[in-house]
CSV table of C-alpha atoms (C1' of nucleotides) in Angstrom, one decimal:
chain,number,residue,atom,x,y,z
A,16,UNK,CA,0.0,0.0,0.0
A,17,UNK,CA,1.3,3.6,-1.2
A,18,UNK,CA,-0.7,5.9,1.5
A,19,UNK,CA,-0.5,9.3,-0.4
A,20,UNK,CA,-3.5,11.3,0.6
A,21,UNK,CA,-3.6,14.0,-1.9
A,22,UNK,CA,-2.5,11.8,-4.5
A,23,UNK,CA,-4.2,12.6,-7.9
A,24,UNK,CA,-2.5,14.7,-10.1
A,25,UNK,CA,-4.5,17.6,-11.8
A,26,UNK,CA,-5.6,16.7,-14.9
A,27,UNK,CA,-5.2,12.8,-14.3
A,28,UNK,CA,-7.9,11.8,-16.9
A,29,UNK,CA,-6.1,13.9,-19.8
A,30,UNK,CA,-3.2,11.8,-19.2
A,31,UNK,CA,-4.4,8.2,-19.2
A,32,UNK,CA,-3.3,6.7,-21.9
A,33,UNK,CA,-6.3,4.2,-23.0
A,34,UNK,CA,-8.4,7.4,-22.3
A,35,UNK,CA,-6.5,9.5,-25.2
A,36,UNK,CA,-6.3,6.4,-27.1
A,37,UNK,CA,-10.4,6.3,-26.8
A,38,UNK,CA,-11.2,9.6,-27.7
A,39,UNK,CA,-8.3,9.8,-30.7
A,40,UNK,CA,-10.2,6.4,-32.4
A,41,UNK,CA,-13.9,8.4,-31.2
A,42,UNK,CA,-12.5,11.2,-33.5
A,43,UNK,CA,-11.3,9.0,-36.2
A,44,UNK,CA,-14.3,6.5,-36.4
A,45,UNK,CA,-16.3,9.6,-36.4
A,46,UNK,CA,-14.5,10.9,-39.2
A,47,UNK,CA,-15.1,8.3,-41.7
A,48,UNK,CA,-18.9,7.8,-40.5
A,49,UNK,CA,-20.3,10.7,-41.7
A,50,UNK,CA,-18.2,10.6,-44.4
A,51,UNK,CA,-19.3,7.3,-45.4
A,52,UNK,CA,-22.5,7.9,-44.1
A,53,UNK,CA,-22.9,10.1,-46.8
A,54,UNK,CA,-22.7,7.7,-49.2
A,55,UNK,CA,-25.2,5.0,-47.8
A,56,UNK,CA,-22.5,2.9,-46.3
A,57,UNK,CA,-20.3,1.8,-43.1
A,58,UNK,CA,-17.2,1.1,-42.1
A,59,UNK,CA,-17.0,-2.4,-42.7
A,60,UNK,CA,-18.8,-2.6,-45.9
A,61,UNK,CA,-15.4,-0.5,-47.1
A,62,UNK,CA,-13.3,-3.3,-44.7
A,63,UNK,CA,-14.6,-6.1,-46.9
A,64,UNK,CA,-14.5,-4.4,-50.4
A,65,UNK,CA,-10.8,-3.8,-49.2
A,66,UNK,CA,-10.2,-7.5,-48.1
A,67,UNK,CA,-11.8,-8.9,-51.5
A,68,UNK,CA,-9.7,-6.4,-53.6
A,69,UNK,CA,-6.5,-7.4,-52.3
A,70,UNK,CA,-6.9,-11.4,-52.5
A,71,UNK,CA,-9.8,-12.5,-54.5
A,72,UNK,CA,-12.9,-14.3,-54.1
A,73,UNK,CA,-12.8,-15.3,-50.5
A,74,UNK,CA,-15.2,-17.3,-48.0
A,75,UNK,CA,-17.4,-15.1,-45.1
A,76,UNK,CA,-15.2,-16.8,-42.2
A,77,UNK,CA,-11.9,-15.7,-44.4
A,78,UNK,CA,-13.3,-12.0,-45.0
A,79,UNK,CA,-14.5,-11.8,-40.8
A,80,UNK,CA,-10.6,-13.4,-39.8
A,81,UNK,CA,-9.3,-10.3,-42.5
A,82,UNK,CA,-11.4,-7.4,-41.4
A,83,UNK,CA,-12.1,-8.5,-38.0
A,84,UNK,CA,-15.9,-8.3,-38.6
A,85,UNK,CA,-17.7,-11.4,-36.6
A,86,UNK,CA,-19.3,-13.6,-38.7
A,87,UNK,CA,-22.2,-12.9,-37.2
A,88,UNK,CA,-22.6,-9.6,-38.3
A,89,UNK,CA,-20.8,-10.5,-41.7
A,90,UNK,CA,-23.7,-11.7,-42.9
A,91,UNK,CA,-25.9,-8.6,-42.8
A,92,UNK,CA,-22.6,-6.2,-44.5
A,93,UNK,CA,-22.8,-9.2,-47.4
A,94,UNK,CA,-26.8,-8.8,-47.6
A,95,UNK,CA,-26.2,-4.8,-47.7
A,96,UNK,CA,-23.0,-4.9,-50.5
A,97,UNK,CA,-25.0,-7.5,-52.7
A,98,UNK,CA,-28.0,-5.5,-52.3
A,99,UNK,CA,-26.3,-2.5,-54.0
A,100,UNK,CA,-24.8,-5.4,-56.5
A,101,UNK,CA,-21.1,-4.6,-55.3
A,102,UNK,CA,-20.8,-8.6,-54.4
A,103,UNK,CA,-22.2,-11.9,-55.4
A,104,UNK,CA,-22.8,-14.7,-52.6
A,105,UNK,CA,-22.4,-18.3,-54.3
A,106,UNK,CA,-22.3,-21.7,-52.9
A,107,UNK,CA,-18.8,-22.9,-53.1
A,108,UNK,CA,-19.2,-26.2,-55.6
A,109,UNK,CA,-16.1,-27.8,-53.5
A,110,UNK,CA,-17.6,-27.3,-50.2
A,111,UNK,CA,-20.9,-27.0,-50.2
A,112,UNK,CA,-20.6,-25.2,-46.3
A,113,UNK,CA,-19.4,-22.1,-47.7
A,114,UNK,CA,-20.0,-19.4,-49.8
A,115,UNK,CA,-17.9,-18.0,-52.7
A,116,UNK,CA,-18.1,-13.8,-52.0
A,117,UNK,CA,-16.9,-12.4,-55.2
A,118,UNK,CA,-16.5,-8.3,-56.2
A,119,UNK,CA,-18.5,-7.1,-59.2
A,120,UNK,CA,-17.3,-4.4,-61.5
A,121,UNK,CA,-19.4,-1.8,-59.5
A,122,UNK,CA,-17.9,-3.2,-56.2
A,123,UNK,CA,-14.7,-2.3,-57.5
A,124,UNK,CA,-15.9,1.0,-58.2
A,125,UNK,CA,-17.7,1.6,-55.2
A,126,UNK,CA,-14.3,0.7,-53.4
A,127,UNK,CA,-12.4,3.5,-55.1
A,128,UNK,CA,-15.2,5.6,-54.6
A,129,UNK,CA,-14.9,4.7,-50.7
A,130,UNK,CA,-11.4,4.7,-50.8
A,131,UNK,CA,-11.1,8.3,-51.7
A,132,UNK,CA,-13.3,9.2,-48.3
A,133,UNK,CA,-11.7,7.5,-46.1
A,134,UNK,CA,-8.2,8.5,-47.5
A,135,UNK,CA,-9.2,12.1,-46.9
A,136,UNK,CA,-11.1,11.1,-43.3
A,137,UNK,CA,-7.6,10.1,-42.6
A,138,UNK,CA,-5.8,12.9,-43.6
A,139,UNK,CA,-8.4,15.3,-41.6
A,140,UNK,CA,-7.5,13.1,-38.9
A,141,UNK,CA,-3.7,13.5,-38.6
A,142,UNK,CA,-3.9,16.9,-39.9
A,143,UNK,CA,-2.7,18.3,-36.5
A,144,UNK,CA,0.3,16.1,-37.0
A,145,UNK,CA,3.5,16.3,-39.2
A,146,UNK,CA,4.2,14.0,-41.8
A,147,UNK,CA,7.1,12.8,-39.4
A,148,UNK,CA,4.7,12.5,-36.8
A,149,UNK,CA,2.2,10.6,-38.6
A,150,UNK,CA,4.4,8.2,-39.4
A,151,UNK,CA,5.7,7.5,-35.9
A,152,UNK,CA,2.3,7.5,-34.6
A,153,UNK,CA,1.5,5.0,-37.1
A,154,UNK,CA,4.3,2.8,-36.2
A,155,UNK,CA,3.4,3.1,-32.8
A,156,UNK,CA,0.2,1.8,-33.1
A,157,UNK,CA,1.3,-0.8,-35.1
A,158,UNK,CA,3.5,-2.1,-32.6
A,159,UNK,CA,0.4,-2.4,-30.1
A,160,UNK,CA,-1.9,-3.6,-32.4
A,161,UNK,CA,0.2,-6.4,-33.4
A,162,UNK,CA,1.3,-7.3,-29.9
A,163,UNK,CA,-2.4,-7.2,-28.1
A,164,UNK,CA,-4.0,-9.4,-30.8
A,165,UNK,CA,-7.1,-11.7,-30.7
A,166,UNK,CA,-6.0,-15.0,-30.3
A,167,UNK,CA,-6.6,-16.8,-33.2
A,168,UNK,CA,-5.4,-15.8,-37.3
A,169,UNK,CA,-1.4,-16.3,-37.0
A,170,UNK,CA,0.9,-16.9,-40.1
A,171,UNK,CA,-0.3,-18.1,-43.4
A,172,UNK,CA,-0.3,-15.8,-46.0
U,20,UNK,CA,-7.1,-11.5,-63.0
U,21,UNK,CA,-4.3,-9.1,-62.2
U,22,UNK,CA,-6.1,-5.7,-60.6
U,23,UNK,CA,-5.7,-2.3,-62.1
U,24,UNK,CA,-2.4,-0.5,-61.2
U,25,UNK,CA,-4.2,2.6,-59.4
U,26,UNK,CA,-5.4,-0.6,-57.2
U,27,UNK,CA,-5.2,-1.3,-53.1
U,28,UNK,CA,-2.1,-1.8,-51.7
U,29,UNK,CA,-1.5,-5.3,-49.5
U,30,UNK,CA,-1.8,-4.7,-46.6
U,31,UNK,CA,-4.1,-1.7,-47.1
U,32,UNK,CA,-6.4,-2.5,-43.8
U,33,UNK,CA,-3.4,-2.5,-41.7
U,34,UNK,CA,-2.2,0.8,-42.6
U,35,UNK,CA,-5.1,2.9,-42.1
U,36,UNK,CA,-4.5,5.4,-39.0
U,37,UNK,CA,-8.1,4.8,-38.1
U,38,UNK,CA,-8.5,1.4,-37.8
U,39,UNK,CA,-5.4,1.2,-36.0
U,40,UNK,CA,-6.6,3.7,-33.8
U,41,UNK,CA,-9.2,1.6,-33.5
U,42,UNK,CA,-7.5,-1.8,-32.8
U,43,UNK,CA,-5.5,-0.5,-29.7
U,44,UNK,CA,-8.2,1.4,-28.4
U,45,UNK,CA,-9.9,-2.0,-28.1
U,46,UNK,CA,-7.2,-3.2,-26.3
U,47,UNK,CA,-6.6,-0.7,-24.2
U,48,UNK,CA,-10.5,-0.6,-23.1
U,49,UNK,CA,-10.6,-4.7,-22.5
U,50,UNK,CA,-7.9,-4.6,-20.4
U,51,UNK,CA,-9.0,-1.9,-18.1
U,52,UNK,CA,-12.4,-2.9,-18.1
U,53,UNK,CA,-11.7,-6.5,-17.4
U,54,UNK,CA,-9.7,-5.5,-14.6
U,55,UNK,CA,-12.5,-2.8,-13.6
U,56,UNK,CA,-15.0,-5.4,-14.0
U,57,UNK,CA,-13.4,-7.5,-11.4
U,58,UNK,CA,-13.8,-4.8,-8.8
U,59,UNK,CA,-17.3,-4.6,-9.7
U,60,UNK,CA,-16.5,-1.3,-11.2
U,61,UNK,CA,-16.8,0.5,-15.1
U,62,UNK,CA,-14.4,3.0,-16.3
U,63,UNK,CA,-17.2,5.8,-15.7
U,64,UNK,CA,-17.3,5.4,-12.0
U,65,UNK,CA,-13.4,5.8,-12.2
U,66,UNK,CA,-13.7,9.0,-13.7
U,67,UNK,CA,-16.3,10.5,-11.9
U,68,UNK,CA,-14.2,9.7,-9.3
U,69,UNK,CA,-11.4,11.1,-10.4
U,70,UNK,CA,-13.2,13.9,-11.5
U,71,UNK,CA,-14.6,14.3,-8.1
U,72,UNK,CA,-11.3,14.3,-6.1
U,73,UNK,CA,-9.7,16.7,-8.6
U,74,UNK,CA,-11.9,19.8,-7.9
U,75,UNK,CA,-14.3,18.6,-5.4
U,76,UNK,CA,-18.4,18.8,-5.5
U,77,UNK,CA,-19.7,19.0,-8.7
U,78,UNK,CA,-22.7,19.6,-10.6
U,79,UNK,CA,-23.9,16.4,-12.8
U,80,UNK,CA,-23.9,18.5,-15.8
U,81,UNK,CA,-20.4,19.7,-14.7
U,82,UNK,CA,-19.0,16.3,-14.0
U,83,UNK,CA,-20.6,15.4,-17.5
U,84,UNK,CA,-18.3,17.8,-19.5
U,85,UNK,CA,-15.2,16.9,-17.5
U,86,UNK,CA,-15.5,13.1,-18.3
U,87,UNK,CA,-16.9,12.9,-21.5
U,88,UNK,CA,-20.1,11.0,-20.1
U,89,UNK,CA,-23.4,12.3,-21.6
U,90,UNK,CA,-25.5,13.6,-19.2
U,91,UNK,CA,-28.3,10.8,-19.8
U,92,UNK,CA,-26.0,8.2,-18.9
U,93,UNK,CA,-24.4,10.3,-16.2
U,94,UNK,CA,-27.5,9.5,-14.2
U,95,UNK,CA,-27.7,6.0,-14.1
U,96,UNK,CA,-23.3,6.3,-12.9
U,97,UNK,CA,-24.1,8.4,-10.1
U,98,UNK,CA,-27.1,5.8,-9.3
U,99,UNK,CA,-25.0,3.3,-8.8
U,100,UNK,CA,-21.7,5.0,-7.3
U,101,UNK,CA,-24.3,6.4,-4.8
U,102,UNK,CA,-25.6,2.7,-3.5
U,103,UNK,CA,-22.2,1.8,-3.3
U,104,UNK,CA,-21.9,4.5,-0.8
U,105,UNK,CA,-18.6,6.3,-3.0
U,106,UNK,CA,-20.6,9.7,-3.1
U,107,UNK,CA,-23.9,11.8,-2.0
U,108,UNK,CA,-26.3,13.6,-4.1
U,109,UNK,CA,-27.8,16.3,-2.5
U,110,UNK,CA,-30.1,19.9,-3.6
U,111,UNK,CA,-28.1,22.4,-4.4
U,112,UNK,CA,-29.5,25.3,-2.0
U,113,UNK,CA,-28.2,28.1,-4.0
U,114,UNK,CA,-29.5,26.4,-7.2
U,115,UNK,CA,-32.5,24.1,-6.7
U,116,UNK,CA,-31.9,23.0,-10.2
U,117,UNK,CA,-28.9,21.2,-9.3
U,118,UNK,CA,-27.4,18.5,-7.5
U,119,UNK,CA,-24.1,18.4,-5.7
U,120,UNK,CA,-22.4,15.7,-6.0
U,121,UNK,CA,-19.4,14.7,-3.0
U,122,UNK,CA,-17.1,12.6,-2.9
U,123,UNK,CA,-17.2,10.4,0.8
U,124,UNK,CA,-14.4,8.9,2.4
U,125,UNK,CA,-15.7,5.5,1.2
U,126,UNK,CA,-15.6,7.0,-2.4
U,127,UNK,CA,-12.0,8.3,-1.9
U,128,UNK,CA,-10.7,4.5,-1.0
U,129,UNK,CA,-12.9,3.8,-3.6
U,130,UNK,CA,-11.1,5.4,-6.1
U,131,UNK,CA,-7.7,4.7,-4.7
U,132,UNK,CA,-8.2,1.1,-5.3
U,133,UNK,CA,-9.9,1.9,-8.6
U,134,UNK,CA,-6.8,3.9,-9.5
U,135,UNK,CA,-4.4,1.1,-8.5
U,136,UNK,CA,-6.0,-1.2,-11.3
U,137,UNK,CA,-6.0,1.5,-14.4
U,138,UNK,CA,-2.3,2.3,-13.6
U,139,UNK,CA,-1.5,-1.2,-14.0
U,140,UNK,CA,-4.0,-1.7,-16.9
U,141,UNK,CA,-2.0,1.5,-18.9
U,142,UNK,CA,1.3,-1.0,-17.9
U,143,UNK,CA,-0.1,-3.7,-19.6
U,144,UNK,CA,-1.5,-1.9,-22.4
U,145,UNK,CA,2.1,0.0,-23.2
U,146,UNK,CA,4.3,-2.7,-22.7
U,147,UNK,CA,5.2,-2.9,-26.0
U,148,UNK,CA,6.7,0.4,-26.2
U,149,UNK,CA,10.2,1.6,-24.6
U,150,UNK,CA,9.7,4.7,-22.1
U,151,UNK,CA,10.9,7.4,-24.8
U,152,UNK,CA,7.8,5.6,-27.2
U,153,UNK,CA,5.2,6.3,-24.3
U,154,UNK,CA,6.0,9.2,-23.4
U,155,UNK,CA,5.7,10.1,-27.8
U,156,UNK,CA,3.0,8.2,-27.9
U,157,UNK,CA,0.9,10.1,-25.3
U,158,UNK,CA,2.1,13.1,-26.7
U,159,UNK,CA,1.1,12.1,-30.6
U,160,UNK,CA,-2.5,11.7,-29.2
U,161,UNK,CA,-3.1,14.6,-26.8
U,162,UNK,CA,-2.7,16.8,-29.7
U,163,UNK,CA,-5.2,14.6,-31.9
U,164,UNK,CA,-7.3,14.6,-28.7
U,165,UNK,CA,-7.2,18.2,-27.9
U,166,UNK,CA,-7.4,18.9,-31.7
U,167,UNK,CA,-10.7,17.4,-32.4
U,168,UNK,CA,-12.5,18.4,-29.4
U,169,UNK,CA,-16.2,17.5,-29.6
U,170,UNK,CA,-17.8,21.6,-29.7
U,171,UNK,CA,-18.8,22.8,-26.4
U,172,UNK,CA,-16.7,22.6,-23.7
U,173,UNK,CA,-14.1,25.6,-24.5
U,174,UNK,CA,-11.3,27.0,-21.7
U,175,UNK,CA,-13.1,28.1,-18.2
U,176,UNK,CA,-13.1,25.8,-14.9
P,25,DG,C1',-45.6,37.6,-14.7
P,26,DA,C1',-44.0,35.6,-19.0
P,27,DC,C1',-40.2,33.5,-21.5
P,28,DG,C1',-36.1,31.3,-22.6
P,29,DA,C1',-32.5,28.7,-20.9
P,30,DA,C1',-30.3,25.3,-17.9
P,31,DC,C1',-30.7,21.1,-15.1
P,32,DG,C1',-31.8,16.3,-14.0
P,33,DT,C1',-34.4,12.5,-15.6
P,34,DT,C1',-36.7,9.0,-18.5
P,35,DT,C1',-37.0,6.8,-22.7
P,36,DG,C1',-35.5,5.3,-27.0
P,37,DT,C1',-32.2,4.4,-31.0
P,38,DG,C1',-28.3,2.6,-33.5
P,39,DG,C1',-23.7,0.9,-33.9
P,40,DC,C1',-20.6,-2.4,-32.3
P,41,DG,C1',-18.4,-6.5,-30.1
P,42,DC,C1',-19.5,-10.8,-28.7
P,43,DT,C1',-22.1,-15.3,-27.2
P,44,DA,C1',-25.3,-19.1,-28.0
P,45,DA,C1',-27.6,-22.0,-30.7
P,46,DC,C1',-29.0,-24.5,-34.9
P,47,DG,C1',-29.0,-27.0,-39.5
P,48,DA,C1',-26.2,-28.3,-43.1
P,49,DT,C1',-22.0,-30.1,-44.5
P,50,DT,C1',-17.3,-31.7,-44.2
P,51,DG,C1',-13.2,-34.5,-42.9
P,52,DC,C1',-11.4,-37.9,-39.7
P,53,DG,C1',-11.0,-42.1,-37.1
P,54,DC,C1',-12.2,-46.4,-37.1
C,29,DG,C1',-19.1,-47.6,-44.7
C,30,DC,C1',-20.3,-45.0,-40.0
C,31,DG,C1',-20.2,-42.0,-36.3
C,32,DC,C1',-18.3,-37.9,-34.5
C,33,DA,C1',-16.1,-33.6,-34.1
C,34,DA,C1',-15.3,-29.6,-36.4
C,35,DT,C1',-16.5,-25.9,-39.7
C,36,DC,C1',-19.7,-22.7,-42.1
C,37,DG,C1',-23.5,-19.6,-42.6
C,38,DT,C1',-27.3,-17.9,-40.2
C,39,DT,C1',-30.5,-16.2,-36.6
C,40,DA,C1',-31.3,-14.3,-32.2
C,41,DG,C1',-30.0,-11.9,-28.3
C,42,DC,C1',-27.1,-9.4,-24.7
C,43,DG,C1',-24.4,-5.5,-22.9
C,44,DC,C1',-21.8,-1.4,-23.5
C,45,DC,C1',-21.6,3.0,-25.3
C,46,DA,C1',-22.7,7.5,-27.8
C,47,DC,C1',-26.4,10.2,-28.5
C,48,DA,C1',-31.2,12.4,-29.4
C,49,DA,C1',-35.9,13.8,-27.8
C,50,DA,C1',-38.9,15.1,-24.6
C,51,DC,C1',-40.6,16.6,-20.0
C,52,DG,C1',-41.1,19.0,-15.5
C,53,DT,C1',-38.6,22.0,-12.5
C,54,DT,C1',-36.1,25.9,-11.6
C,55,DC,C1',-33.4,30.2,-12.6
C,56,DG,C1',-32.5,34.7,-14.8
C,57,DT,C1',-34.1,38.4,-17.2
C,58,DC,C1',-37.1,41.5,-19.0
DNA sequence: GACGAACGTTTGTGGCGCTAACGATTGCGC
DNA sequence: GCGCAATCGTTAGCGCCACAAACGTTCGTC
């Protein structure tokens, strides 16, 4: 036991770090939301158009493992992005459990569309920053993110 | 099968600012609140306490700028933080609008113990990081933080 | 004395992370 | 072959959190 009585520093909850680290993501998933709110979509439908760019046709448990979307709630993003026809959902003919999720033309579209917002949320974002500072933020984060992971999802490519 | 040049970059999900804002903010709120949650305790009631011992009795609507708690939710907080016996809600006399809220000797130990488990939590959380990248760190984001303040709220006590 | 604003409170909404369960299918051990 | 555990997509639901809307009470001001 440490008995300090008068112990809290002024302006303790400005200096907590998972504090700034709240409000900083607050700003920045704020950011994007209207932004992409403005176009009729969310976060994660951009996550998966992302994910399905960069490798191909995947399966809904590969796409939730790559965006970190539960599959759960993968479902309804898929319903919404083949809705607007940015996706089709087909049953895999080698294994009839899954589904083949597969862009469309206008998918890819949409994603550069989305891409552009969220590359300008971003840069709204760091604004206050200098490039040098970005970048070491970014690193910095990186670090964390890559050492407090969710269990599961390792190695493979 | 090859994508367009102008195409996404591997890796593109990983190296948005945002999402890994995101991702350690996550972190950083599981491992405080599962340590908070032990206690019996959310990371609300730590920082009305906190806000409490800082500057003493406080007005809800006052305590609601300070943390960052909306003033709808602020009830329910001081609801339960009140059975616990950590503070007292009483009629402002000069005010009858208001209540002011103090924090009891119970609500000091209270937050003692409380503080305790968030210091260790932001241990945890940075681990990753040498001192010198901490201390950056929590600089980076206090400018993002203090950048993109939410509107009200400007400079007076 | 009337009016607008602030305060505390209740109620409701939507996003988000996560759990539980279920039917269909698969692969594995035997 | 056959049973069993595991995987996949799906539905339903919970809890936390940020926030909006509305209401009665009280204050300040005119």
């Amino acid at each position: 036991m440490s008995p300090a009585p008068e112990d809290v520093t002024p302006e303790r909850l400005r200096t907590i770090p998972s504090r700034l680290l709240a409000g900083a993501a607050a700003a920045g998933d704020r950011l994007v939301n209207e932004r992409l709110a403005a176009e009729g979509a969310r976060k994660w439908h951009f996550a998966v158009l992302v994910a399905l760019a960069e490798t191909g046709p995947a399966s809904q448990s590969e796409l939730s493992r790559r965006t970190g979307v539960y599959r759960s709630d993968m479902v309804a993003v898929l319903n919404e992005l083949a809705e607007g026809g940015y996706l089709v959902r087909d049953p895999d003919p080698v294994d009839r459990r899954r589904n083949v999720i597969t862009l469309t033309p206008a998918g890819r579209d949409r994603l550069r569309q989305l891409d552009a917002l969220v590359t300008t949320a971003q840069q709204d974002l760091l604004a206050p920053l200098s490039p040098a500072e970005r970048a070491e933020l970014t690193r910095l984060l990186t670090l964390l993110d890559t050492r407090h992971r969710p269990p599961h999802e390792g190695g493979h490519a």
